C-alpha atoms as a printed R data frame, in Angstrom:
    type eleno elety resid chain resno      x       y       z
1   ATOM     1    CA   MET     A     1 38.186   3.348  29.093
2   ATOM     2    CA   SER     A     2 35.298   3.068  26.645
3   ATOM     3    CA   THR     A     3 31.973   4.784  27.289
4   ATOM     4    CA   GLU     A     4 29.129   2.282  26.878
5   ATOM     5    CA   TYR     A     5 25.714   3.740  26.169
6   ATOM     6    CA   GLN     A     6 22.462   2.264  27.475
7   ATOM     7    CA   ASP     A     7 21.461   1.450  23.901
8   ATOM     8    CA   GLY     A     8 24.438  -0.903  23.526
9   ATOM     9    CA   ARG     A     9 26.801   1.324  21.561
10  ATOM    10    CA   GLN     A    10 30.427   1.701  22.634
11  ATOM    11    CA   GLU     A    11 32.146   4.991  21.970
12  ATOM    12    CA   ASN     A    12 35.633   3.657  21.395
13  ATOM    13    CA   ARG     A    13 34.400   1.217  18.727
14  ATOM    14    CA   VAL     A    14 32.920   4.069  16.716
15  ATOM    15    CA   GLU     A    15 35.920   6.307  17.268
16  ATOM    16    CA   ASN     A    16 38.407   3.592  16.261
17  ATOM    17    CA   TYR     A    17 36.546   2.401  13.150
18  ATOM    18    CA   THR     A    18 38.417   4.509  10.598
19  ATOM    19    CA   LYS     A    19 41.765   3.466  12.085
20  ATOM    20    CA   PHE     A    20 41.395   0.041  10.480
21  ATOM    21    CA   TRP     A    21 42.041   1.597   7.054
22  ATOM    22    CA   GLN     A    22 44.716   3.578   5.299
23  ATOM    23    CA   LYS     A    23 42.654   6.209   3.515
24  ATOM    24    CA   ASP     A    24 45.295   6.345   0.782
25  ATOM    25    CA   VAL     A    25 44.943   3.015  -1.033
26  ATOM    26    CA   ASN     A    26 48.591   3.214  -2.088
27  ATOM    27    CA   LYS     A    27 49.598   2.956   1.568
28  ATOM    28    CA   GLU     A    28 47.449  -0.123   2.195
29  ATOM    29    CA   GLY     A    29 49.478  -3.207   2.971
30  ATOM    30    CA   GLU     A    30 48.715  -6.880   3.509
31  ATOM    31    CA   THR     A    31 48.954  -6.341   7.263
32  ATOM    32    CA   ASP     A    32 46.131  -3.749   7.110
33  ATOM    33    CA   ASN     A    33 43.872  -6.202   5.312
34  ATOM    34    CA   GLN     A    34 44.795  -9.045   7.645
35  ATOM    35    CA   ASN     A    35 44.144  -6.858  10.690
36  ATOM    36    CA   ARG     A    36 40.610  -6.097   9.481
37  ATOM    37    CA   VAL     A    37 39.884  -9.748   8.744
38  ATOM    38    CA   GLU     A    38 41.183 -10.911  12.140
39  ATOM    39    CA   ASN     A    39 39.247  -8.174  13.961
40  ATOM    40    CA   TYR     A    40 36.081  -8.379  11.872
41  ATOM    41    CA   THR     A    41 33.765  -8.128  14.896
42  ATOM    42    CA   ASP     A    42 35.332  -4.816  15.953
43  ATOM    43    CA   VAL     A    43 35.205  -3.537  12.375
44  ATOM    44    CA   ILE     A    44 31.524  -4.463  11.986
45  ATOM    45    CA   ASN     A    45 30.443  -3.215  15.413
46  ATOM    46    CA   GLY     A    46 32.353   0.037  15.141
47  ATOM    47    CA   TYR     A    47 30.771   0.688  11.777
48  ATOM    48    CA   TYR     A    48 27.197  -0.146  12.764
49  ATOM    49    CA   ASP     A    49 27.377   1.608  16.128
50  ATOM    50    CA   GLY     A    50 28.045   4.742  14.122
51  ATOM    51    CA   ALA     A    51 26.103   4.078  10.920
52  ATOM    52    CA   THR     A    52 22.813   2.485  12.008
53  ATOM    53    CA   GLU     A    53 20.886   5.680  12.706
54  ATOM    54    CA   LEU     A    54 22.331   7.224   9.549
55  ATOM    55    CA   TYR     A    55 21.109   4.194   7.567
56  ATOM    56    CA   GLU     A    56 17.636   4.520   9.046
57  ATOM    57    CA   TYR     A    57 17.575   8.234   8.265
58  ATOM    58    CA   GLY     A    58 18.615   7.712   4.658
59  ATOM    59    CA   TRP     A    59 17.409   4.212   3.842
60  ATOM    60    CA   ALA     A    60 14.542   3.173   6.174
61  ATOM    61    CA   GLN     A    61 14.795  -0.107   8.153
62  ATOM    62    CA   SER     A    62 15.899  -2.446   5.353
63  ATOM    63    CA   PHE     A    63 19.613  -1.944   4.848
64  ATOM    64    CA   HIS     A    64 19.923  -3.279   1.321
65  ATOM    65    CA   PHE     A    65 19.639  -2.345  -2.324
66  ATOM    66    CA   SER     A    66 16.972  -3.470  -4.785
67  ATOM    67    CA   ARG     A    67 15.937  -3.359  -8.400
68  ATOM    68    CA   PHE     A    68 13.452  -0.731  -9.581
69  ATOM    69    CA   TYR     A    69 10.661  -0.801 -12.083
70  ATOM    70    CA   LYS     A    70  9.767   2.458 -13.785
71  ATOM    71    CA   GLY     A    71  7.593   4.491 -11.414
72  ATOM    72    CA   GLU     A    72  8.080   2.104  -8.476
73  ATOM    73    CA   ALA     A    73  8.332   3.671  -5.033
74  ATOM    74    CA   PHE     A    74 11.505   3.169  -3.015
75  ATOM    75    CA   ALA     A    75  9.757   1.331  -0.149
76  ATOM    76    CA   ALA     A    76  7.851  -0.917  -2.559
77  ATOM    77    CA   SER     A    77 11.090  -1.862  -4.298
78  ATOM    78    CA   LEU     A    78 12.751  -2.857  -1.024
79  ATOM    79    CA   ALA     A    79  9.767  -5.028  -0.063
80  ATOM    80    CA   ARG     A    80  9.590  -6.664  -3.494
81  ATOM    81    CA   HIS     A    81 13.301  -7.538  -3.292
82  ATOM    82    CA   GLU     A    82 12.645  -9.312   0.016
83  ATOM    83    CA   HIS     A    83  9.541 -11.055  -1.336
84  ATOM    84    CA   TYR     A    84 11.506 -12.235  -4.363
85  ATOM    85    CA   LEU     A    85 14.107 -13.912  -2.176
86  ATOM    86    CA   ALA     A    86 11.440 -15.598  -0.050
87  ATOM    87    CA   SER     A    87  9.657 -16.767  -3.183
88  ATOM    88    CA   GLN     A    88 12.838 -18.128  -4.797
89  ATOM    89    CA   MET     A    89 13.538 -20.042  -1.582
90  ATOM    90    CA   SER     A    90  9.955 -21.391  -1.532
91  ATOM    91    CA   LEU     A    91  9.466 -20.389   2.101
92  ATOM    92    CA   ARG     A    92  6.251 -21.857   3.518
93  ATOM    93    CA   PRO     A    93  4.105 -21.189   6.601
94  ATOM    94    CA   GLY     A    94  5.474 -22.659   9.802
95  ATOM    95    CA   MET     A    95  9.094 -22.941   8.658
96  ATOM    96    CA   ARG     A    96 11.815 -22.032  11.164
97  ATOM    97    CA   VAL     A    97 14.094 -19.585   9.392
98  ATOM    98    CA   LEU     A    98 17.396 -17.952  10.360
99  ATOM    99    CA   ASP     A    99 18.177 -14.404   9.206
100 ATOM   100    CA   VAL     A   100 21.980 -14.084   9.248
101 ATOM   101    CA   GLY     A   101 22.970 -10.467   9.893
102 ATOM   102    CA   CYS     A   102 19.448  -9.157  10.420
103 ATOM   103    CA   GLY     A   103 20.193  -5.444  10.936
104 ATOM   104    CA   VAL     A   104 17.273  -3.747  12.675
105 ATOM   105    CA   GLY     A   105 14.910  -6.423  11.382
106 ATOM   106    CA   GLY     A   106 13.243  -4.723   8.421
107 ATOM   107    CA   PRO     A   107 13.566  -7.716   6.042
108 ATOM   108    CA   ALA     A   108 12.624 -10.181   8.800
109 ATOM   109    CA   ARG     A   109  9.387  -8.332   9.486
110 ATOM   110    CA   GLU     A   110  8.528  -8.138   5.794
111 ATOM   111    CA   ILE     A   111  9.334 -11.792   5.102
112 ATOM   112    CA   ALA     A   112  7.501 -12.982   8.227
113 ATOM   113    CA   ARG     A   113  4.359 -11.223   6.991
114 ATOM   114    CA   PHE     A   114  4.818 -12.343   3.388
115 ATOM   115    CA   ALA     A   115  5.618 -16.028   3.961
116 ATOM   116    CA   ASP     A   116  4.091 -16.613   7.429
117 ATOM   117    CA   VAL     A   117  7.326 -18.120   8.733
118 ATOM   118    CA   ASN     A   118  8.991 -17.987  12.143
119 ATOM   119    CA   ILE     A   119 12.268 -16.108  12.019
120 ATOM   120    CA   VAL     A   120 15.286 -15.919  14.306
121 ATOM   121    CA   GLY     A   121 17.297 -12.792  13.546
122 ATOM   122    CA   LEU     A   122 21.018 -13.064  14.320
123 ATOM   123    CA   ASN     A   123 23.148  -9.997  14.934
124 ATOM   124    CA   ASN     A   124 26.377  -9.307  16.826
125 ATOM   125    CA   ASN     A   125 25.550  -5.632  17.408
126 ATOM   126    CA   ASP     A   126 23.673  -4.819  20.631
127 ATOM   127    CA   PHE     A   127 22.459  -1.439  19.392
128 ATOM   128    CA   GLN     A   128 20.792  -2.942  16.335
129 ATOM   129    CA   ILE     A   129 19.261  -5.800  18.328
130 ATOM   130    CA   GLN     A   130 17.591  -3.373  20.737
131 ATOM   131    CA   ARG     A   131 16.160  -1.386  17.833
132 ATOM   132    CA   ALA     A   132 15.027  -4.540  16.031
133 ATOM   133    CA   ARG     A   133 13.120  -5.729  19.105
134 ATOM   134    CA   LYS     A   134 11.488  -2.330  19.570
135 ATOM   135    CA   TYR     A   135 10.309  -2.123  15.963
136 ATOM   136    CA   THR     A   136  9.101  -5.722  15.973
137 ATOM   137    CA   LYS     A   137  7.063  -5.223  19.133
138 ATOM   138    CA   ARG     A   138  5.568  -2.089  17.602
139 ATOM   139    CA   ALA     A   139  4.610  -4.155  14.537
140 ATOM   140    CA   GLY     A   140  2.957  -6.855  16.697
141 ATOM   141    CA   LEU     A   141  5.278  -9.589  15.404
142 ATOM   142    CA   GLU     A   142  6.970 -10.714  18.628
143 ATOM   143    CA   ASP     A   143  5.396 -14.173  18.302
144 ATOM   144    CA   ASN     A   144  6.860 -14.612  14.812
145 ATOM   145    CA   ILE     A   145 10.312 -13.071  15.153
146 ATOM   146    CA   THR     A   146 12.988 -13.230  17.845
147 ATOM   147    CA   PHE     A   147 16.401 -11.609  17.832
148 ATOM   148    CA   VAL     A   148 19.554 -13.032  19.357
149 ATOM   149    CA   LYS     A   149 23.132 -11.894  19.649
150 ATOM   150    CA   GLY     A   150 25.705 -14.140  18.048
151 ATOM   151    CA   ASP     A   151 28.644 -14.576  15.715
152 ATOM   152    CA   PHE     A   152 27.785 -15.892  12.263
153 ATOM   153    CA   MET     A   153 31.125 -17.697  12.231
154 ATOM   154    CA   LYS     A   154 29.937 -19.816  15.199
155 ATOM   155    CA   LEU     A   155 26.328 -20.658  14.290
156 ATOM   156    CA   SER     A   156 26.608 -24.364  15.050
157 ATOM   157    CA   GLU     A   157 27.913 -23.635  18.561
158 ATOM   158    CA   GLN     A   158 24.960 -21.373  19.268
159 ATOM   159    CA   PHE     A   159 22.094 -23.266  17.624
160 ATOM   160    CA   GLY     A   160 23.331 -26.824  17.164
161 ATOM   161    CA   PRO     A   161 23.238 -28.841  13.929
162 ATOM   162    CA   ASN     A   162 20.108 -29.249  11.792
163 ATOM   163    CA   SER     A   163 18.225 -26.459  13.590
164 ATOM   164    CA   PHE     A   164 16.567 -24.551  10.730
165 ATOM   165    CA   ASP     A   165 14.416 -25.334   7.731
166 ATOM   166    CA   ALA     A   166 15.853 -22.356   5.858
167 ATOM   167    CA   VAL     A   167 18.517 -19.667   6.220
168 ATOM   168    CA   TYR     A   168 18.840 -16.391   4.358
169 ATOM   169    CA   ALA     A   169 21.311 -13.513   4.341
170 ATOM   170    CA   ILE     A   170 20.706 -10.153   2.684
171 ATOM   171    CA   GLU     A   171 23.912  -8.228   1.972
172 ATOM   172    CA   ALA     A   172 25.381  -9.391   5.292
173 ATOM   173    CA   THR     A   173 27.832 -12.250   4.770
174 ATOM   174    CA   VAL     A   174 30.227  -9.966   2.885
175 ATOM   175    CA   HIS     A   175 31.282  -8.895   6.395
176 ATOM   176    CA   ALA     A   176 32.571 -12.408   7.159
177 ATOM   177    CA   PRO     A   177 36.336 -12.962   7.277
178 ATOM   178    CA   THR     A   178 35.857 -15.846   4.814
179 ATOM   179    CA   TRP     A   179 32.873 -16.982   2.787
180 ATOM   180    CA   GLU     A   180 33.787 -20.623   3.317
181 ATOM   181    CA   GLY     A   181 33.611 -20.065   7.060
182 ATOM   182    CA   VAL     A   182 30.184 -18.441   7.200
183 ATOM   183    CA   TYR     A   183 28.650 -20.625   4.472
184 ATOM   184    CA   GLY     A   184 30.011 -23.699   6.240
185 ATOM   185    CA   GLU     A   185 28.310 -22.655   9.473
186 ATOM   186    CA   ILE     A   186 25.052 -22.055   7.615
187 ATOM   187    CA   MET     A   187 25.324 -25.525   6.119
188 ATOM   188    CA   LYS     A   188 25.709 -27.052   9.602
189 ATOM   189    CA   VAL     A   189 22.619 -25.422  11.127
190 ATOM   190    CA   LEU     A   190 20.375 -26.256   8.170
191 ATOM   191    CA   LYS     A   191 18.323 -29.414   8.281
192 ATOM   192    CA   PRO     A   192 19.071 -31.970   5.550
193 ATOM   193    CA   GLY     A   193 17.312 -30.774   2.423
194 ATOM   194    CA   GLY     A   194 17.117 -27.227   3.825
195 ATOM   195    CA   VAL     A   195 17.479 -24.139   1.660
196 ATOM   196    CA   PHE     A   196 19.879 -21.212   1.843
197 ATOM   197    CA   GLY     A   197 19.204 -17.984  -0.041
198 ATOM   198    CA   VAL     A   198 21.581 -15.043  -0.234
199 ATOM   199    CA   TYR     A   199 21.970 -11.627  -1.803
200 ATOM   200    CA   GLU     A   200 25.741 -11.260  -1.785
201 ATOM   201    CA   TRP     A   201 27.933  -8.196  -2.212
202 ATOM   202    CA   CYS     A   202 30.720  -8.987  -4.680
203 ATOM   203    CA   MET     A   203 33.139  -7.430  -7.036
204 ATOM   204    CA   THR     A   204 32.129  -8.829 -10.419
205 ATOM   205    CA   ASP     A   205 34.388 -11.059 -12.470
206 ATOM   206    CA   ALA     A   206 35.291  -7.985 -14.559
207 ATOM   207    CA   TRP     A   207 37.077  -6.541 -11.498
208 ATOM   208    CA   ASP     A   208 40.858  -6.899 -11.619
209 ATOM   209    CA   PRO     A   209 42.695  -5.767  -8.451
210 ATOM   210    CA   SER     A   210 45.934  -5.502 -10.433
211 ATOM   211    CA   ILE     A   211 44.408  -2.448 -12.130
212 ATOM   212    CA   PRO     A   212 44.957   0.524  -9.778
213 ATOM   213    CA   SER     A   213 41.523   2.088 -10.384
214 ATOM   214    CA   HIS     A   214 39.821  -1.274  -9.713
215 ATOM   215    CA   LYS     A   215 41.831  -1.778  -6.531
216 ATOM   216    CA   ALA     A   216 40.968   1.741  -5.351
217 ATOM   217    CA   LEU     A   217 37.266   1.120  -5.971
218 ATOM   218    CA   GLY     A   218 37.305  -2.050  -3.887
219 ATOM   219    CA   HIS     A   219 39.138  -0.221  -1.092
220 ATOM   220    CA   GLU     A   220 36.607   2.621  -1.042
221 ATOM   221    CA   ILE     A   221 33.705   0.155  -0.855
222 ATOM   222    CA   GLU     A   222 35.399  -1.631   2.051
223 ATOM   223    CA   PHE     A   223 36.151   1.576   3.942
224 ATOM   224    CA   GLY     A   224 32.723   3.107   3.392
225 ATOM   225    CA   ASN     A   225 30.723   0.013   4.329
226 ATOM   226    CA   GLY     A   226 32.553  -1.699   7.187
227 ATOM   227    CA   ILE     A   227 33.771  -4.617   5.071
228 ATOM   228    CA   PRO     A   228 37.056  -6.330   5.986
229 ATOM   229    CA   GLU     A   229 37.735  -7.496   2.414
230 ATOM   230    CA   MET     A   230 35.867  -7.294  -0.910
231 ATOM   231    CA   ARG     A   231 36.064 -10.430  -3.046
232 ATOM   232    CA   PRO     A   232 34.994 -11.414  -6.581
233 ATOM   233    CA   LEU     A   233 31.717 -13.158  -7.347
234 ATOM   234    CA   ALA     A   234 33.466 -16.316  -8.515
235 ATOM   235    CA   LYS     A   235 34.828 -16.838  -5.004
236 ATOM   236    CA   ALA     A   236 31.324 -16.708  -3.516
237 ATOM   237    CA   ARG     A   237 30.127 -19.384  -5.928
238 ATOM   238    CA   GLU     A   238 33.218 -21.479  -5.260
239 ATOM   239    CA   ALA     A   239 32.779 -21.186  -1.485
240 ATOM   240    CA   MET     A   240 29.166 -22.396  -1.630
241 ATOM   241    CA   LYS     A   241 30.206 -25.463  -3.588
242 ATOM   242    CA   THR     A   242 33.257 -26.078  -1.414
243 ATOM   243    CA   VAL     A   243 31.179 -26.396   1.771
244 ATOM   244    CA   GLY     A   244 28.781 -28.798   0.053
245 ATOM   245    CA   PHE     A   245 25.842 -26.698  -1.146
246 ATOM   246    CA   VAL     A   246 24.042 -27.559  -4.367
247 ATOM   247    CA   ILE     A   247 23.315 -24.295  -6.185
248 ATOM   248    CA   GLU     A   248 19.805 -24.507  -7.609
249 ATOM   249    CA   HIS     A   249 19.597 -20.981  -8.952
250 ATOM   250    CA   GLU     A   250 22.046 -18.111  -9.305
251 ATOM   251    CA   GLU     A   251 21.885 -14.756 -11.003
252 ATOM   252    CA   ASP     A   252 23.431 -11.332 -10.684
253 ATOM   253    CA   LEU     A   253 20.265  -9.235 -10.592
254 ATOM   254    CA   ALA     A   254 22.320  -6.115 -11.303
255 ATOM   255    CA   GLU     A   255 22.828  -7.529 -14.801
256 ATOM   256    CA   ARG     A   256 19.117  -7.209 -15.571
257 ATOM   257    CA   HIS     A   257 18.466  -4.564 -18.212
258 ATOM   258    CA   ASP     A   258 16.535  -2.241 -15.905
259 ATOM   259    CA   GLU     A   259 15.652   1.226 -17.115
260 ATOM   260    CA   VAL     A   260 16.103   2.490 -13.540
261 ATOM   261    CA   PRO     A   261 19.432   1.290 -12.038
262 ATOM   262    CA   TRP     A   262 19.638  -0.106  -8.516
263 ATOM   263    CA   TYR     A   263 22.000   2.682  -7.428
264 ATOM   264    CA   TYR     A   264 19.851   5.627  -8.550
265 ATOM   265    CA   PRO     A   265 18.901   6.783  -4.987
266 ATOM   266    CA   LEU     A   266 22.617   7.181  -4.206
267 ATOM   267    CA   GLU     A   267 23.146   9.549  -7.119
268 ATOM   268    CA   GLY     A   268 21.275  12.314  -5.316
269 ATOM   269    CA   ASP     A   269 19.501  13.559  -8.451
270 ATOM   270    CA   VAL     A   270 16.020  14.567  -7.232
271 ATOM   271    CA   TRP     A   271 14.756  14.717 -10.823
272 ATOM   272    CA   LYS     A   272 15.082  10.930 -10.958
273 ATOM   273    CA   ALA     A   273 12.833  10.340  -7.912
274 ATOM   274    CA   GLN     A   274 10.125   7.817  -8.764
275 ATOM   275    CA   THR     A   275  7.397   9.153  -6.459
276 ATOM   276    CA   ALA     A   276  6.725  12.372  -4.547
277 ATOM   277    CA   TRP     A   277  7.858  10.845  -1.240
278 ATOM   278    CA   ASP     A   278 11.036   9.582  -2.876
279 ATOM   279    CA   TYR     A   279 12.165  13.155  -3.546
280 ATOM   280    CA   PHE     A   280 13.078  13.335   0.142
281 ATOM   281    CA   THR     A   281 14.927   9.996   0.018
282 ATOM   282    CA   VAL     A   282 16.957  11.035  -3.012
283 ATOM   283    CA   TRP     A   283 17.539  14.576  -1.703
284 ATOM   284    CA   ARG     A   284 19.252  13.189   1.376
285 ATOM   285    CA   MET     A   285 21.971  11.849  -0.954
286 ATOM   286    CA   SER     A   286 22.315  15.127  -2.870
287 ATOM   287    CA   TRP     A   287 25.117  17.611  -2.124
288 ATOM   288    CA   SER     A   288 22.739  19.847  -0.149
289 ATOM   289    CA   GLY     A   289 21.213  16.897   1.710
290 ATOM   290    CA   LYS     A   290 24.660  15.641   2.682
291 ATOM   291    CA   LEU     A   291 25.666  19.115   3.798
292 ATOM   292    CA   VAL     A   292 22.651  19.434   6.081
293 ATOM   293    CA   SER     A   293 22.879  15.934   7.566
294 ATOM   294    CA   HIS     A   294 26.607  15.914   8.159
295 ATOM   295    CA   ASN     A   295 26.617  19.346   9.809
296 ATOM   296    CA   ALA     A   296 23.762  18.140  12.033
297 ATOM   297    CA   ILE     A   297 25.747  15.001  12.918
298 ATOM   298    CA   ARG     A   298 28.801  17.076  13.794
299 ATOM   299    CA   MET     A   299 26.716  19.260  16.117
300 ATOM   300    CA   LEU     A   300 24.974  16.293  17.780
301 ATOM   301    CA   GLU     A   301 28.306  14.583  18.336
302 ATOM   302    CA   PHE     A   302 29.811  17.779  19.765
303 ATOM   303    CA   CYS     A   303 26.879  18.080  22.201
304 ATOM   304    CA   GLY     A   304 27.259  14.454  23.315
305 ATOM   305    CA   PHE     A   305 24.058  13.102  21.769
306 ATOM   306    CA   LEU     A   306 26.040  10.828  19.438
307 ATOM   307    CA   PRO     A   307 29.214   8.821  20.186
308 ATOM   308    CA   LYS     A   308 32.524  10.375  19.202
309 ATOM   309    CA   GLY     A   309 33.494   9.147  15.774
310 ATOM   310    CA   THR     A   310 29.950   9.128  14.369
311 ATOM   311    CA   TRP     A   311 30.740  12.083  12.119
312 ATOM   312    CA   GLU     A   312 33.778  10.263  10.726
313 ATOM   313    CA   VAL     A   313 31.652   7.175  10.032
314 ATOM   314    CA   GLY     A   314 29.183   9.468   8.287
315 ATOM   315    CA   GLU     A   315 32.001  10.811   6.142
316 ATOM   316    CA   SER     A   316 32.929   7.230   5.224
317 ATOM   317    CA   LEU     A   317 29.339   6.738   4.054
318 ATOM   318    CA   LYS     A   318 29.826   9.592   1.592
319 ATOM   319    CA   THR     A   319 32.850   7.739   0.240
320 ATOM   320    CA   ALA     A   320 30.727   4.598   0.069
321 ATOM   321    CA   ALA     A   321 27.922   6.229  -1.891
322 ATOM   322    CA   ASP     A   322 30.274   7.582  -4.546
323 ATOM   323    CA   ALA     A   323 32.125   4.274  -4.829
324 ATOM   324    CA   LEU     A   324 28.957   2.188  -5.076
325 ATOM   325    CA   VAL     A   325 27.547   4.386  -7.830
326 ATOM   326    CA   ARG     A   326 30.826   4.133  -9.721
327 ATOM   327    CA   GLY     A   327 30.917   0.381  -9.156
328 ATOM   328    CA   GLY     A   328 27.382   0.032 -10.499
329 ATOM   329    CA   GLN     A   329 28.013   2.226 -13.515
330 ATOM   330    CA   THR     A   330 31.166   0.329 -14.472
331 ATOM   331    CA   LYS     A   331 29.656  -3.098 -13.669
332 ATOM   332    CA   LEU     A   332 32.612  -3.829 -11.388
333 ATOM   333    CA   PHE     A   333 30.438  -4.276  -8.285
334 ATOM   334    CA   THR     A   334 27.101  -5.881  -7.511
335 ATOM   335    CA   PRO     A   335 25.089  -5.863  -4.268
336 ATOM   336    CA   MET     A   336 22.675  -8.500  -5.516
337 ATOM   337    CA   TYR     A   337 24.314 -11.704  -6.606
338 ATOM   338    CA   LEU     A   338 21.422 -14.039  -5.848
339 ATOM   339    CA   ALA     A   339 22.121 -17.671  -5.038
340 ATOM   340    CA   VAL     A   340 19.598 -20.239  -3.834
341 ATOM   341    CA   CYS     A   341 21.326 -23.351  -2.503
342 ATOM   342    CA   ARG     A   342 20.223 -26.674  -1.076
343 ATOM   343    CA   LYS     A   343 21.819 -28.786   1.643
344 ATOM   344    CA   PRO     A   344 21.813 -32.344   0.325
345 ATOM   345    CA   ALA     A   345 19.331 -34.685   1.985
346 ATOM   346    CA   GLU     A   346 20.855 -37.466   4.027
347 ATOM   347    CA   ASN     A   347 20.909 -40.873   2.393
């Protein structure tokens, strides 16, 4: 029987997370992939029950990547990335906006302040919802932002058609079993003429799963980030068009010729830190930072302060960091394919 914590986490979900993968990519079969896709809610919840506090420790309350200007602080870069999406979507005061896969609400709080919109944050993880509500109350934004539990594959059942002026998703819909399914649900809950903006995780069109090293990279990104199946960018674009969206703007922001790459904090090289405070952020991803944090996690789990399996999830994050850096360096992966789409207005 699973132990359920007061904060919403379930021990068996964390403990069973790594069992959805064959750690040796050569042993992965179609049934393993299909099992993850069919059980995507267990995969996602098991991962985030174990990883959320680790994310907050290493990455603040906005669980996404961002571009960097030379000398730009880590926190400023995250906020600018969120502002850029809101600006590209032309969000305006008073709009009712849905945040699909809202995490602990960091982007929702930033966008609510920036654009003066009313946001509903959707999440299927109880632990993250509780934390999102706590942080939002602390920020004095309860009147602007609400958080609800739900499945992003069943948005129309929960909210009804034509319910939102705008919808956005920041590095979240990659967790969906199919892009057509989640994009189709977003289309249904948008009002006619409404806008959808997304930062999507994709393997780039240079990725070829028939090449063993490419396939292994995709597998490591899946395993380390709670993703049922990584897919190429072209499929994301195709899915948006298939469900009826008109793509008004699209760009892989990782293709910008930035002097400071988006993945630099994951490299763990403290000499690359942009500001004094960022030394601590980057150090946490260094070999010594990982050693300290993962030994602490093991001890906290042993003493019962963390669910069993948290240490293993933490180990998967180490795999993720290495794979994401390699994916960025080789241009085989992007966490920031930006697409701004419009639901056609009714005739």
